[in-house]
Short mmCIF file of C-alpha atoms and ligand atoms in Angstrom, two decimals:
data_model
loop_
_atom_site.label_atom_id
_atom_site.label_comp_id
_atom_site.label_asym_id
_atom_site.label_seq_id
_atom_site.Cartn_x
_atom_site.Cartn_y
_atom_site.Cartn_z
CA UNK A 1 -7.80 -15.62 16.52
CA UNK A 2 -10.79 -15.31 14.17
CA UNK A 3 -13.82 -13.30 15.24
CA UNK A 4 -16.99 -15.16 16.25
CA UNK A 5 -19.62 -14.88 13.52
CA UNK A 6 -17.31 -13.32 10.89
CA UNK A 7 -18.62 -14.33 7.44
CA UNK A 8 -16.62 -16.85 5.45
CA UNK A 9 -15.88 -14.32 2.66
CA UNK A 10 -14.44 -11.82 5.16
CA UNK A 11 -12.38 -14.56 6.82
CA UNK A 12 -11.08 -15.56 3.38
CA UNK A 13 -10.07 -11.96 2.63
CA UNK A 14 -8.16 -11.84 5.94
CA UNK A 15 -6.26 -15.04 5.12
CA UNK A 16 -5.62 -13.85 1.54
CA UNK A 17 -3.95 -10.71 2.93
CA UNK A 18 -1.99 -12.68 5.56
CA UNK A 19 -0.74 -15.25 3.01
CA UNK A 20 -0.15 -12.58 0.34
CA UNK A 21 -2.63 -13.88 -2.21
CA UNK A 22 -3.81 -10.26 -2.03
CA UNK A 23 -0.75 -8.02 -1.76
CA UNK A 24 0.43 -4.47 -2.35
CA UNK A 25 -0.62 -1.70 0.01
CA UNK A 26 -3.45 -0.30 -2.13
CA UNK A 27 -5.06 -3.67 -2.82
CA UNK A 28 -4.73 -4.69 0.82
CA UNK A 29 -6.56 -1.50 1.86
CA UNK A 30 -9.41 -2.06 -0.58
CA UNK A 31 -9.69 -5.72 0.46
CA UNK A 32 -9.87 -4.65 4.12
CA UNK A 33 -12.68 -2.19 3.36
CA UNK A 34 -14.53 -4.92 1.45
CA UNK A 35 -14.18 -7.38 4.35
CA UNK A 36 -15.76 -4.81 6.69
CA UNK A 37 -18.59 -4.16 4.25
CA UNK A 38 -19.36 -7.89 3.92
CA UNK A 39 -19.20 -8.34 7.70
CA UNK A 40 -21.69 -5.50 8.22
CA UNK A 41 -24.04 -6.66 5.47
CA UNK A 42 -24.19 -10.21 6.86
CA UNK A 43 -24.67 -9.22 10.51
CA UNK A 44 -27.99 -10.52 11.83
CA UNK A 45 -28.33 -9.18 15.41
CA UNK A 46 -30.47 -6.20 16.42
CA UNK A 47 -28.48 -4.53 19.23
CA UNK A 48 -26.61 -1.44 18.03
CA UNK A 49 -24.03 -1.74 20.83
CA UNK A 50 -23.34 -5.39 19.95
CA UNK A 51 -22.99 -4.44 16.28
CA UNK A 52 -20.43 -1.74 17.12
CA UNK A 53 -18.46 -4.16 19.32
CA UNK A 54 -18.56 -6.80 16.58
CA UNK A 55 -17.37 -4.35 13.89
CA UNK A 56 -14.55 -3.21 16.16
CA UNK A 57 -13.36 -6.84 16.60
CA UNK A 58 -13.56 -7.48 12.85
CA UNK A 59 -11.61 -4.23 12.26
CA UNK A 60 -8.89 -5.23 14.74
CA UNK A 61 -8.72 -8.70 13.20
CA UNK A 62 -8.29 -7.31 9.67
CA UNK A 63 -5.63 -4.81 10.78
CA UNK A 64 -3.59 -7.59 12.43
CA UNK A 65 -3.21 -9.54 9.15
CA UNK A 66 -0.11 -7.59 8.02
CA UNK A 67 1.61 -4.94 10.12
CA UNK A 68 3.55 -2.59 7.83
CA UNK A 69 1.28 -0.96 5.23
CA UNK A 70 -0.56 1.88 6.98
CA UNK A 71 -3.09 1.87 4.13
CA UNK A 72 -4.80 -1.02 5.94
CA UNK A 73 -5.46 0.61 9.35
CA UNK A 74 -6.18 3.89 7.55
CA UNK A 75 -8.83 2.23 5.37
CA UNK A 76 -10.32 0.29 8.27
CA UNK A 77 -10.44 3.38 10.44
CA UNK A 78 -12.05 5.40 7.65
CA UNK A 79 -14.78 2.78 7.26
CA UNK A 80 -15.74 2.21 10.89
CA UNK A 81 -14.79 5.36 12.81
CA UNK A 82 -18.12 7.16 12.07
CA UNK A 83 -19.90 4.37 13.99
CA UNK A 84 -18.26 5.62 17.18
CA UNK A 85 -19.36 9.23 16.78
CA UNK A 86 -22.41 10.40 18.66
CA UNK A 87 -25.82 10.00 16.98
CA UNK A 88 -24.53 8.72 13.67
CA UNK A 89 -26.90 5.74 13.70
CA UNK A 90 -29.93 4.89 15.83
CA UNK A 91 -30.35 1.28 14.69
CA UNK A 92 -28.32 -1.64 13.37
CA UNK A 93 -29.80 -1.05 9.91
CA UNK A 94 -28.65 2.59 9.90
CA UNK A 95 -25.23 1.61 11.23
CA UNK A 96 -24.84 -1.07 8.53
CA UNK A 97 -25.67 1.57 5.92
CA UNK A 98 -22.91 3.82 7.28
CA UNK A 99 -20.32 1.02 7.05
CA UNK A 100 -21.39 0.01 3.53
CA UNK A 101 -21.29 3.63 2.30
CA UNK A 102 -17.90 4.32 3.86
CA UNK A 103 -16.41 1.08 2.44
CA UNK A 104 -17.73 1.89 -1.05
CA UNK A 105 -16.49 5.45 -0.73
CA UNK A 106 -13.00 4.28 0.26
CA UNK A 107 -12.78 1.77 -2.60
CA UNK A 108 -13.97 4.35 -5.15
CA UNK A 109 -11.53 6.97 -3.81
CA UNK A 110 -8.66 4.48 -3.91
CA UNK A 111 -9.35 3.49 -7.52
CA UNK A 112 -9.61 7.12 -8.61
CA UNK A 113 -6.41 7.97 -6.73
CA UNK A 114 -4.44 5.37 -8.71
CA UNK A 115 -5.80 6.86 -11.95
CA UNK A 116 -4.79 10.37 -10.86
CA UNK A 117 -1.31 9.13 -9.93
CA UNK A 118 -1.00 7.53 -13.38
CA UNK A 119 -1.93 10.83 -15.02
CA UNK A 120 0.44 12.96 -12.91
CA UNK A 121 3.31 10.45 -12.89
CA UNK A 122 3.15 9.86 -16.65
CA UNK A 123 4.03 13.53 -17.21
CA UNK A 124 7.43 12.87 -15.65
CA UNK A 125 8.31 10.20 -18.23
CA UNK A 126 9.65 10.95 -21.70
CA UNK A 127 10.17 9.06 -24.92
CA UNK A 128 12.97 6.47 -24.78
CA UNK A 129 13.56 6.86 -21.04
CA UNK A 130 14.56 3.86 -18.95
CA UNK A 131 12.67 3.41 -15.69
CA UNK A 132 13.82 1.06 -12.96
CA UNK A 133 11.28 -0.29 -10.50
CA UNK A 134 11.33 -2.70 -7.56
CA UNK A 135 8.70 -5.15 -6.34
CA UNK A 136 5.14 -4.82 -7.66
CA UNK A 137 3.31 -1.57 -7.15
CA UNK A 138 -0.02 -0.90 -8.79
CA UNK A 139 0.69 2.85 -8.59
CA UNK A 140 3.99 2.42 -10.47
CA UNK A 141 2.57 0.04 -13.07
CA UNK A 142 -0.28 2.49 -13.72
CA UNK A 143 2.17 5.38 -14.32
CA UNK A 144 4.30 3.39 -16.76
CA UNK A 145 1.22 1.96 -18.52
CA UNK A 146 -0.27 5.43 -18.90
CA UNK A 147 2.97 6.88 -20.32
CA UNK A 148 3.12 3.96 -22.76
CA UNK A 149 -0.54 4.45 -23.70
CA UNK A 150 0.28 8.09 -24.51
CA UNK A 151 2.81 6.80 -27.05
CA UNK A 152 5.99 7.30 -25.02
CA UNK A 153 8.41 4.44 -25.69
CA UNK A 154 9.55 3.96 -22.11
CA UNK A 155 11.67 0.92 -21.28
CA UNK A 156 11.53 -0.76 -17.90
CA UNK A 157 14.06 -2.57 -15.77
CA UNK A 158 12.33 -4.64 -13.09
CA UNK A 159 14.25 -6.16 -10.19
CA UNK A 160 13.33 -9.76 -9.37
CA UNK A 161 12.60 -8.73 -5.77
CA UNK A 162 13.81 -11.59 -3.61
CA UNK A 163 12.61 -13.56 -1.77
CA UNK A 164 9.09 -13.70 -3.25
CA UNK A 165 9.86 -12.37 -6.76
CA UNK A 166 7.05 -9.82 -7.04
CA UNK A 167 9.17 -8.23 -9.80
CA UNK A 168 7.99 -11.01 -12.10
CA UNK A 169 4.41 -9.80 -11.61
CA UNK A 170 5.44 -6.26 -12.57
CA UNK A 171 7.35 -7.52 -15.59
CA UNK A 172 4.44 -9.64 -16.78
CA UNK A 173 1.87 -6.87 -16.28
CA UNK A 174 3.91 -4.37 -18.30
CA UNK A 175 5.08 -6.83 -20.97
CA UNK A 176 1.43 -7.83 -21.53
CA UNK A 177 0.73 -4.20 -22.42
CA UNK A 178 3.60 -4.17 -24.92
CA UNK A 179 6.21 -2.38 -22.76
CA UNK A 180 9.82 -3.52 -23.23
CA UNK A 181 10.85 -4.99 -19.86
CA UNK A 182 14.17 -6.41 -18.67
CA UNK A 183 14.33 -8.40 -15.43
CA UNK A 184 17.51 -8.19 -13.34
CA UNK A 185 18.59 -9.84 -10.09
CA UNK A 186 18.30 -7.37 -7.19
CA UNK A 187 22.06 -7.39 -6.79
CA UNK A 188 22.59 -6.05 -10.36
CA UNK A 189 21.13 -2.61 -9.66
CA UNK A 190 24.49 -0.86 -9.17
CA UNK A 191 25.86 -2.42 -12.36
CA UNK A 192 23.00 -1.19 -14.55
CA UNK A 193 22.13 2.15 -12.91
CA UNK A 194 24.16 3.98 -15.60
CA UNK A 195 21.45 2.97 -18.10
CA UNK A 196 18.59 4.21 -15.88
CA UNK A 197 16.97 7.66 -16.19
CA UNK A 198 14.49 7.39 -13.35
CA UNK A 199 13.65 5.06 -10.51
CA UNK A 200 10.00 4.82 -9.46
CA UNK A 201 8.85 2.64 -6.56
CA UNK A 202 5.64 2.33 -4.56
CA UNK A 203 5.14 2.75 -0.82
CA UNK A 204 3.54 0.86 2.04
CA UNK A 205 3.85 3.76 4.45
CA UNK A 206 5.14 7.34 4.31
CA UNK A 207 6.03 8.80 7.70
CA UNK A 208 5.34 12.34 8.90
CA UNK A 209 8.95 13.29 8.19
CA UNK A 210 8.82 11.94 4.61
CA UNK A 211 10.63 8.63 5.07
CA UNK A 212 9.31 5.92 2.77
CA UNK A 213 8.69 2.34 3.88
CA UNK A 214 8.62 -0.05 0.93
CA UNK A 215 9.76 -3.54 -0.09
CA UNK A 216 13.09 -4.65 1.33
CA UNK A 217 15.90 -3.44 -0.93
CA UNK A 218 14.25 -0.13 -1.82
CA UNK A 219 16.62 1.94 0.33
CA UNK A 220 19.69 0.34 -1.30
CA UNK A 221 18.31 1.25 -4.72
CA UNK A 222 17.70 4.82 -3.50
CA UNK A 223 21.32 5.06 -2.34
CA UNK A 224 22.59 3.78 -5.68
CA UNK A 225 20.32 6.21 -7.56
CA UNK A 226 21.69 9.08 -5.47
CA UNK A 227 25.27 8.00 -6.10
CA UNK A 228 24.61 8.07 -9.85
CA UNK A 229 22.42 11.20 -9.81
CA UNK A 230 19.30 9.39 -11.09
CA UNK A 231 15.92 10.70 -9.90
CA UNK A 232 14.22 8.52 -7.30
CA UNK A 233 10.42 8.91 -7.22
CA UNK A 234 7.86 7.28 -4.95
CA UNK A 235 4.30 6.76 -6.23
CA UNK A 236 1.66 6.52 -3.54
CA UNK A 237 -1.92 7.32 -2.62
CA UNK A 238 -2.22 9.76 0.31
CA UNK A 239 -3.85 7.13 2.54
CA UNK A 240 -0.40 5.54 2.80
CA UNK A 241 0.78 8.54 4.81
CA UNK A 242 0.82 7.54 8.46
CA UNK A 243 -0.98 9.73 11.00
CA UNK A 244 0.38 7.44 13.72
CA UNK A 245 3.95 8.58 13.02
CA UNK A 246 2.92 12.15 13.89
CA UNK A 247 2.49 10.90 17.45
CA UNK A 248 5.84 9.12 17.34
CA UNK A 249 4.61 5.58 16.74
CA UNK A 250 7.30 3.57 14.94
CA UNK A 251 6.41 1.71 11.74
CA UNK A 252 6.49 -2.05 12.40
CA UNK A 253 8.60 -3.83 9.79
CA UNK A 254 7.04 -7.19 9.01
CA UNK A 255 9.37 -10.14 9.57
CA UNK A 256 8.29 -13.11 7.45
CA UNK A 257 9.09 -16.81 7.52
CA UNK A 258 12.68 -18.10 6.92
CA UNK A 259 11.08 -20.62 4.55
CA UNK A 260 10.56 -17.75 2.07
CA UNK A 261 14.35 -17.28 1.91
CA UNK A 262 15.67 -20.85 2.00
CA UNK A 263 14.03 -24.20 1.26
CA UNK A 264 12.69 -26.01 4.34
CA UNK A 265 14.91 -29.04 3.55
CA UNK A 266 18.07 -26.87 3.69
CA UNK A 267 16.93 -25.31 6.96
CA UNK A 268 16.16 -28.74 8.40
CA UNK A 269 19.65 -29.99 7.50
CA UNK A 270 21.27 -26.90 9.05
CA UNK A 271 19.35 -26.37 12.28
CA UNK A 272 21.94 -23.94 13.70
CA UNK A 273 21.51 -21.49 10.83
CA UNK A 274 19.58 -18.30 11.47
CA UNK A 275 17.65 -16.53 8.72
CA UNK A 276 16.38 -12.97 8.79
CA UNK A 277 13.55 -12.06 6.42
CA UNK A 278 12.46 -8.45 6.95
CA UNK A 279 9.87 -7.63 4.30
CA UNK A 280 10.32 -3.84 4.14
CA UNK A 281 12.93 -1.14 4.70
CA UNK A 282 13.01 2.61 5.24
CA UNK A 283 14.32 5.12 2.70
CA UNK A 284 15.13 8.49 4.24
CA UNK A 285 13.50 11.61 2.75
CA UNK A 286 16.91 12.95 1.73
CA UNK A 287 17.12 10.24 -0.97
CA UNK A 288 13.64 10.86 -2.41
CA UNK A 289 13.34 13.33 -5.32
CA UNK A 290 9.54 13.67 -4.99
CA UNK A 291 6.42 11.73 -4.03
CA UNK A 292 3.80 11.31 -6.74
CA UNK A 293 0.34 11.37 -5.13
CA UNK A 294 -3.22 11.85 -6.35
CA UNK A 295 -3.11 15.41 -4.99
CA UNK A 296 0.07 16.26 -6.88
CA UNK A 297 3.83 15.93 -6.84
CA UNK A 298 5.13 16.73 -3.39
CA UNK A 299 8.59 16.96 -1.83
CA UNK A 300 9.01 14.34 0.94
CA UNK A 301 9.60 17.18 3.39
CA UNK A 302 5.96 18.24 2.83
CA UNK A 303 4.59 14.92 4.14
CA UNK A 304 3.52 16.46 7.41
CA UNK A 305 1.49 19.04 5.47
CA UNK A 306 -0.25 16.26 3.55
CA UNK A 307 -1.23 14.65 6.85
CA UNK A 308 -2.35 18.00 8.21
CA UNK A 309 -4.55 18.54 5.17
CA UNK A 310 -6.04 15.05 5.40
CA UNK A 311 -6.92 15.16 9.08
CA UNK A 312 -9.03 17.80 10.72
CA UNK A 313 -8.91 18.16 14.52
CA UNK A 314 -12.48 16.88 14.69
CA UNK A 315 -11.92 13.76 12.65
CA UNK A 316 -8.38 12.58 13.23
CA UNK A 317 -9.33 9.05 12.27
CA UNK A 318 -10.88 9.82 8.90
CA UNK A 319 -8.13 8.79 6.60
CA UNK A 320 -9.29 9.96 3.22
CA UNK A 321 -11.37 12.89 2.22
CA UNK A 322 -14.76 11.57 1.22
CA UNK A 323 -15.44 11.08 -2.44
CA UNK A 324 -18.48 13.36 -2.11
CA UNK A 325 -16.35 16.24 -0.80
CA UNK A 326 -13.94 15.70 -3.62
CA UNK A 327 -16.50 15.59 -6.43
C1 RUB B 401 4.46 -4.68 -1.91
C2 RUB B 401 5.23 -3.40 -1.98
C3 RUB B 401 4.70 -2.35 -2.91
C4 RUB B 401 3.79 -1.39 -2.10
C5 RUB B 401 3.02 -0.45 -3.02
O1 RUB B 401 4.95 -5.55 -0.91
O2 RUB B 401 6.20 -3.18 -1.26
O3 RUB B 401 5.75 -1.60 -3.46
O4 RUB B 401 2.87 -2.12 -1.34
O5 RUB B 401 2.16 -1.19 -3.84
P1 RUB B 401 4.19 -6.97 -0.70
P2 RUB B 401 0.82 -0.53 -4.44
O6 RUB B 401 4.29 -7.71 -1.99
O7 RUB B 401 4.97 -7.61 0.41
O8 RUB B 401 2.76 -6.67 -0.31
O9 RUB B 401 1.25 0.65 -5.27
O10 RUB B 401 0.22 -1.63 -5.30
O11 RUB B 401 -0.05 -0.14 -3.32
#
């Protein structure tokens, strides 16, 4: 249920995330931070306690839009958690300023992180290599684009990515930059893996033990890459590492509508048919060569250390180091 008084723009961002007009874990996180900023800026009451309660409901509402990518609760928590610390703001105006600054800081950090990942990841790619990717990840596209910009003639194989075909977005983005891209059906991966040097995929969540949650089909590709001996890299910003998994919380795998898999008319004619449409799967750390992050290339087994570095005991809910600290 929508939140009373939530501005139209923030409501639109929530429905854009829910209906996947805004998609991909990084973009979702930035959109969530923006929705909180807009909600704070447009708030017109003068009770600090009411403002905090209102921001908490907006935050919960935004987090509920899609369940799997931890970048969303991490971003939301980064933006509003200071409000709930003692003496951070004495008035609604001061509290609004805190939210606006934290949202801007998150968005700036996130954009810089993708650039850093592009820089680090591009060093792994060499002239004439063939890279296979799955779904549409901004982190992956930025790595391949950067390698291409440096003059490396990398070729890309993009899976279609059923049922919503996000692979077409990847293919178009890279082809527009001049990269040679070949689209394959998801089921062709094992047939073409002999031509692939490296697999690079994005992530929605990385757990404390280094398992990677990404678009459905990713774990099959990882298995095939292992069978063939091809490197399997994951490109992700550190705010996709899940602090919740440290405490044993399972990652919720989003189950989407059957209508994404089969046309409604077919379903209507076959009412006894069941359709499963899980949107993500889990790749175990043993199948991941390394994780490319903005703080460097890390083995999946070091994921807990990344979380430990990101979270101090005092501020367990701050999900990214502030841009100021970093500068
Ligand atoms: C997108 C997906 C992407 C990750 C990483 O799934 O699985 O690989 O979100 O993307 P959906 P990015 O299309 O269902 O959102 O690197 O852009 O954050």
